[in-house]
Structure formats: C-alpha cells, structure tokens
Amino acid sequence: MRQMTLVGFLQAQNCTNFVGSWRHPLAAPDFTSAEYYRRIGRVLEAGKFHLGFFDDRLAMPDLFGGDHAHTVANGIRCVKLDPLTVLTVLGMATERLGLGATCSTTYFEPFHVARVFATLDLVTGGRAAWNIVTSMNDGEALNMGHASHGDHDRRYDRADEFMEVVMGHWDTWEDGAIVADKATGLFAHPEMVHRLDHQGDFFRSRGPFTVPRSAQGHPVLIQAGQSGRGQRFAARWAELIFVAYHRLEQARRDYGAFKAEVAAAGRDPDKVLICAGIYPVVAATRAEAEDHAALIDSLPKEIDSLSLLSEILNFDFAKQPMDEPFTQEQIDSWTGVQGMRDRMRRELGDRLPTPRDFINITRRGTFHDHPRFIGSPKDVADGLEEWFSTRACDGFVVAASHVPGAYEDFTRLVVPELQRRGLFHTEYAGATLRQNLGLDRPAVGAWR
C-alpha cells in the first residue's frame, strides 16, 4: 500500500518558517542551544518522520528600506545559525531520522559541498540529504563577496554543472575500495579510487575525492524549484521535491505535470517524491484547534510580509506605494524567486499587481502561505488523506506554528490516526534515509 512521506520543516534561527512563531507564548526561547535541536530531533523521530530538513538563507532579510533595523527589531529571521553544524546535533540525538540541509550552488564550490554532505552521510550511517538552491537575493550576494545576484536562468545553468561535479566526485570511490588489511599493508585498492578531472564553463575540479561512499551511496537530493527552469532542473536531479501548492485542484494538476516532466527526463517518476508544504493546527477537538489558530493569526505584522516579499523577490517593497501597481518592467527586472511572480500572474491574469496584492494573495509572513489543516486528529487526517489519496502529492512538509509544541501535537495526535488508516508507516523500514523513503541505492555513474 502506498504510504505518505513526512518531513519536518526546520529553521536554525529564532523562528520557524512562520516568522511570528517566536511571539507565540509557548515557543521555546532557547533556539541557540543544542538541547533545543535535540528536542526537535527526538520528537520527529518519535513520530517516525522520514526527514528533518533545515531551510536556509545566507543573509537576514534586509532589502526592505535598505536596512536591517526592522528585521532585528521584529525578529524577522534575523538569527541564522549554520544549518549543517546544527544538523550534526540532530544526528547525534537520533538514529533513524533523515537529516537534510540547504546549501547554495551559487555561492559555494562543488568540492566543498560534496565533501561536507558526504561526510555527514558517512558518519550518520546514510541519513543525509542536500536541499539544492540557487539562492535568491542581493543580500546573499553581498555577504558572499559578489556585487549583485545573478540572472535566474544562468544560476540554474551553473547549478547543472555544479551537480555534475558533485555527483562526479561522489562516484569516484567504488564500493569495497577500503580493505585496511594490516597483514599485507594494503589500505585501499588504488584502481578503485578515481580522479574526476572536470573542466567546464563554470568549474574546474580535479580530485581525487577524499570521502568514501556511504551506506546509502550518496545523500538524497532535494529541490524546490517552482519556475519553468527550476522544474527542469528538479526533473533532472531531485529525488525529493518540496512544493508550494495552494489549492487541491492546482496541486493535482501540477503534481501530474511534474511527474510527466520527470518521465520525459528519462527517470522513474515513482522514484521522485513530491511533498507539499502545509500548516497543521491540531488539538483534541475542532473548537480547541480553532482557538489555537486564532491565537496564531494574531501574531503576524504587516512588516513581516513586506520584509519577506522584498527578500524572496529581490526588490525593495518600500520603494512602491502599497496600492500602486508595479510596472511590467519592474517585475521583469526581479532576479528572485520566479515561482511567486508566476503565481501572481495566474491569480490576477493581465492585471499588474500592487504590493497589497502580493500581501493578500501570497500571505507571505503569515500562517497562511501554505494550505492549512485545522481541527481534531480526524479532521487533519481527513484533509491529508484527501490530498494524498487523490494524487496531489506523495507526502507533506510539516511547518510549525511554534517549536517544539506544534511538532509534539502532530506526533501525538495526527500520526497515530494516519497509522491507524494505513497511510503512514509504524516503523522505519531500514537504517538509511533511502531505505525509509523507498528509494534505490544508486549505482556508481547511474546519474549520467
């Protein structure tokens, strides 16, 4: 029987994906401590989540008004710890939970990324996953030594070659290369360790690589590209896709279209899992859950939305009066996330959007920018089952209103109901993330 994939959407910062979460009266305040992340890991593993995944940016949101003061004053994702370092803490507190983190192909080098994730994968027994991003704004560029953020499609061209280098390095150690034979003095078979010698348009990388293959071959690849170019990239490389579907009808349509794109890329669509971002609010009764949701909805501020819209679209929304439409020239100049511009076009047709339109339609910065499932365990499970059983997704990326309480509620109340219906596993299938996701261990060179 087909079963759901569940991913915990995590942040190594002062709030969850929902900026107002730090204002929640039950939000844990110790977000710079190791114990905070150990608690999250233990809760997700108790709920048999497949993966705990850390989103990331390389800058705090400071494009709105050209300054960071509003970000710091309002706690708008102003603290950002290194997610890979935090992921090691999660790894030491868990045994089966998958461990995912974001790393940019725009501002790092392939050898470095390949080594960091291969090391994490090796020392955690094959539980690592890499979320591949091309970054999104000038703030990140300036922090990483660049004058501005590059052209959208060219970033993906670079990302394709970046992947070829990373995958090439991950393939250079054959299984069984290390023998560590003290009697003969042979540590490893040299003919089973190869050099990459890559020379391309963007990168030169020689090798040999320094990290052997892990129990799952190499880390699972995650991607969340929503633009046409991003989806082509994901269809070629990704094994786990994170999507922002906003309505069930759209989800069914886009799910089928993307699976077809994976097949057209010569890959098995059943081996590429699509997980939709969601906001659950669950309690023993629907009335209690609705009270919780009302509290959550009181937490956001307008500045949250304006700041995060500026960040994701790489445009200072303070420059535009709230009810004055953007020009098409302005919109075409933005180098941020194209998927959000595409969504506005779908919603408004030919009408040019205002900043207020962006706030009202995207609901960015609120607990509404993903589908919400609010109610009793049965109510929430009914909603998830409808999306899953009608092929709108293969699972869910569960974003929290506050930490750790929202994950504790989901694990305690929703997970048993999903398990009772046979929609979610009761035990992990194996030791590696690939085994638990039902993905094959890749053979050397299988990606070519």
mmCIF file with all atom_site columns, C-alpha atoms in Angstrom, residues 57 61-64 77 135-140 149-152 155 226-227 304-320 326-345 348 353-365:
data_model
loop_
_atom_site.group_PDB
_atom_site.id
_atom_site.type_symbol
_atom_site.label_atom_id
_atom_site.label_alt_id
_atom_site.label_comp_id
_atom_site.label_asym_id
_atom_site.label_entity_id
_atom_site.label_seq_id
_atom_site.pdbx_PDB_ins_code
_atom_site.Cartn_x
_atom_site.Cartn_y
_atom_site.Cartn_z
_atom_site.occupancy
_atom_site.B_iso_or_equiv
_atom_site.pdbx_formal_charge
_atom_site.auth_seq_id
_atom_site.auth_comp_id
_atom_site.auth_asym_id
_atom_site.auth_atom_id
_atom_site.pdbx_PDB_model_num
ATOM 1  C CA . ARG A 1 57  ? 19.394 31.854 3.586   1.00 0.00 ? 57  ARG A CA 1
ATOM 2  C CA . PRO A 1 61  ? 16.038 39.924 5.311   1.00 0.00 ? 61  PRO A CA 1
ATOM 3  C CA . ASP A 1 62  ? 17.352 43.484 4.927   1.00 0.00 ? 62  ASP A CA 1
ATOM 4  C CA . LEU A 1 63  ? 16.201 44.588 1.476   1.00 0.00 ? 63  LEU A CA 1
ATOM 5  C CA . PHE A 1 64  ? 13.063 46.378 2.716   1.00 0.00 ? 64  PHE A CA 1
ATOM 6  C CA . ARG A 1 77  ? 14.553 35.593 10.741  1.00 0.00 ? 77  ARG A CA 1
ATOM 7  C CA . SER A 1 135 ? 19.845 31.485 -3.616  1.00 0.00 ? 135 SER A CA 1
ATOM 8  C CA . MET A 1 136 ? 17.546 34.429 -4.139  1.00 0.00 ? 136 MET A CA 1
ATOM 9  C CA . ASN A 1 137 ? 18.744 37.985 -3.497  1.00 0.00 ? 137 ASN A CA 1
ATOM 10 C CA . ASP A 1 138 ? 21.407 40.679 -3.432  1.00 0.00 ? 138 ASP A CA 1
ATOM 11 C CA . GLY A 1 139 ? 21.831 40.456 0.342   1.00 0.00 ? 139 GLY A CA 1
ATOM 12 C CA . GLU A 1 140 ? 23.187 36.933 -0.052  1.00 0.00 ? 140 GLU A CA 1
ATOM 13 C CA . HIS A 1 149 ? 22.602 38.362 -7.501  1.00 0.00 ? 149 HIS A CA 1
ATOM 14 C CA . GLY A 1 150 ? 22.950 36.859 -10.959 1.00 0.00 ? 150 GLY A CA 1
ATOM 15 C CA . ASP A 1 151 ? 20.459 36.130 -13.727 1.00 0.00 ? 151 ASP A CA 1
ATOM 16 C CA . HIS A 1 152 ? 17.879 33.463 -12.817 1.00 0.00 ? 152 HIS A CA 1
ATOM 17 C CA . ARG A 1 155 ? 22.180 30.460 -11.980 1.00 0.00 ? 155 ARG A CA 1
ATOM 18 C CA . GLN A 1 226 ? 8.906  26.285 -8.938  1.00 0.00 ? 226 GLN A CA 1
ATOM 19 C CA . SER A 1 227 ? 9.759  28.224 -12.124 1.00 0.00 ? 227 SER A CA 1
ATOM 20 C CA . ASP A 1 304 ? 6.751  40.646 8.293   1.00 0.00 ? 304 ASP A CA 1
ATOM 21 C CA . SER A 1 305 ? 5.108  40.300 4.879   1.00 0.00 ? 305 SER A CA 1
ATOM 22 C CA . LEU A 1 306 ? 6.801  43.347 3.336   1.00 0.00 ? 306 LEU A CA 1
ATOM 23 C CA . SER A 1 307 ? 10.226 42.261 4.542   1.00 0.00 ? 307 SER A CA 1
ATOM 24 C CA . LEU A 1 308 ? 9.901  38.686 3.318   1.00 0.00 ? 308 LEU A CA 1
ATOM 25 C CA . LEU A 1 309 ? 8.413  39.710 -0.033  1.00 0.00 ? 309 LEU A CA 1
ATOM 26 C CA . SER A 1 310 ? 11.391 42.009 -0.569  1.00 0.00 ? 310 SER A CA 1
ATOM 27 C CA . GLU A 1 311 ? 13.725 39.142 0.330   1.00 0.00 ? 311 GLU A CA 1
ATOM 28 C CA . ILE A 1 312 ? 12.208 36.497 -1.926  1.00 0.00 ? 312 ILE A CA 1
ATOM 29 C CA . LEU A 1 313 ? 11.642 38.750 -4.950  1.00 0.00 ? 313 LEU A CA 1
ATOM 30 C CA . ASN A 1 314 ? 14.918 40.700 -4.555  1.00 0.00 ? 314 ASN A CA 1
ATOM 31 C CA . PHE A 1 315 ? 13.150 44.051 -4.721  1.00 0.00 ? 315 PHE A CA 1
ATOM 32 C CA . ASP A 1 316 ? 12.700 46.726 -2.057  1.00 0.00 ? 316 ASP A CA 1
ATOM 33 C CA . PHE A 1 317 ? 8.939  46.923 -1.472  1.00 0.00 ? 317 PHE A CA 1
ATOM 34 C CA . ALA A 1 318 ? 9.459  50.154 0.499   1.00 0.00 ? 318 ALA A CA 1
ATOM 35 C CA . LYS A 1 319 ? 10.004 51.888 -2.861  1.00 0.00 ? 319 LYS A CA 1
ATOM 36 C CA . GLN A 1 320 ? 6.457  51.169 -4.031  1.00 0.00 ? 320 GLN A CA 1
ATOM 37 C CA . PHE A 1 326 ? 4.179  47.601 -10.342 1.00 0.00 ? 326 PHE A CA 1
ATOM 38 C CA . THR A 1 327 ? 5.183  48.125 -13.959 1.00 0.00 ? 327 THR A CA 1
ATOM 39 C CA . GLN A 1 328 ? 5.932  45.105 -16.106 1.00 0.00 ? 328 GLN A CA 1
ATOM 40 C CA . GLU A 1 329 ? 9.460  46.446 -16.475 1.00 0.00 ? 329 GLU A CA 1
ATOM 41 C CA . GLN A 1 330 ? 9.901  46.385 -12.704 1.00 0.00 ? 330 GLN A CA 1
ATOM 42 C CA . ILE A 1 331 ? 8.585  42.835 -12.431 1.00 0.00 ? 331 ILE A CA 1
ATOM 43 C CA . ASP A 1 332 ? 10.769 41.597 -15.306 1.00 0.00 ? 332 ASP A CA 1
ATOM 44 C CA . SER A 1 333 ? 13.862 43.035 -13.592 1.00 0.00 ? 333 SER A CA 1
ATOM 45 C CA . TRP A 1 334 ? 13.442 40.991 -10.399 1.00 0.00 ? 334 TRP A CA 1
ATOM 46 C CA . THR A 1 335 ? 16.010 38.206 -10.036 1.00 0.00 ? 335 THR A CA 1
ATOM 47 C CA . GLY A 1 336 ? 14.396 36.486 -7.055  1.00 0.00 ? 336 GLY A CA 1
ATOM 48 C CA . VAL A 1 337 ? 12.044 33.510 -6.969  1.00 0.00 ? 337 VAL A CA 1
ATOM 49 C CA . GLN A 1 338 ? 10.111 33.377 -10.243 1.00 0.00 ? 338 GLN A CA 1
ATOM 50 C CA . GLY A 1 339 ? 7.516  30.919 -8.943  1.00 0.00 ? 339 GLY A CA 1
ATOM 51 C CA . MET A 1 340 ? 5.916  33.665 -6.841  1.00 0.00 ? 340 MET A CA 1
ATOM 52 C CA . ARG A 1 341 ? 5.648  36.012 -9.829  1.00 0.00 ? 341 ARG A CA 1
ATOM 53 C CA . ASP A 1 342 ? 4.099  33.170 -11.824 1.00 0.00 ? 342 ASP A CA 1
ATOM 54 C CA . ARG A 1 343 ? 1.532  32.594 -9.091  1.00 0.00 ? 343 ARG A CA 1
ATOM 55 C CA . MET A 1 344 ? 0.502  36.262 -9.117  1.00 0.00 ? 344 MET A CA 1
ATOM 56 C CA . ARG A 1 345 ? 0.051  36.089 -12.882 1.00 0.00 ? 345 ARG A CA 1
ATOM 57 C CA . LEU A 1 348 ? -4.594 38.221 -11.491 1.00 0.00 ? 348 LEU A CA 1
ATOM 58 C CA . PRO A 1 353 ? -0.161 43.618 -9.027  1.00 0.00 ? 353 PRO A CA 1
ATOM 59 C CA . THR A 1 354 ? 0.319  46.135 -6.229  1.00 0.00 ? 354 THR A CA 1
ATOM 60 C CA . PRO A 1 355 ? 2.293  45.469 -3.034  1.00 0.00 ? 355 PRO A CA 1
ATOM 61 C CA . ARG A 1 356 ? -1.035 44.958 -1.267  1.00 0.00 ? 356 ARG A CA 1
ATOM 62 C CA . ASP A 1 357 ? -1.968 42.312 -3.855  1.00 0.00 ? 357 ASP A CA 1
ATOM 63 C CA . PHE A 1 358 ? 1.236  40.467 -3.063  1.00 0.00 ? 358 PHE A CA 1
ATOM 64 C CA . ILE A 1 359 ? 0.456  40.562 0.659   1.00 0.00 ? 359 ILE A CA 1
ATOM 65 C CA . ASN A 1 360 ? -3.182 39.499 0.257   1.00 0.00 ? 360 ASN A CA 1
ATOM 66 C CA . ILE A 1 361 ? -2.591 36.741 -2.294  1.00 0.00 ? 361 ILE A CA 1
ATOM 67 C CA . THR A 1 362 ? 0.715  35.222 -1.175  1.00 0.00 ? 362 THR A CA 1
ATOM 68 C CA . ARG A 1 363 ? 0.038  35.774 2.583   1.00 0.00 ? 363 ARG A CA 1
ATOM 69 C CA . ARG A 1 364 ? 3.799  35.696 2.955   1.00 0.00 ? 364 ARG A CA 1
ATOM 70 C CA . GLY A 1 365 ? 4.908  36.137 6.557   1.00 0.00 ? 365 GLY A CA 1
#
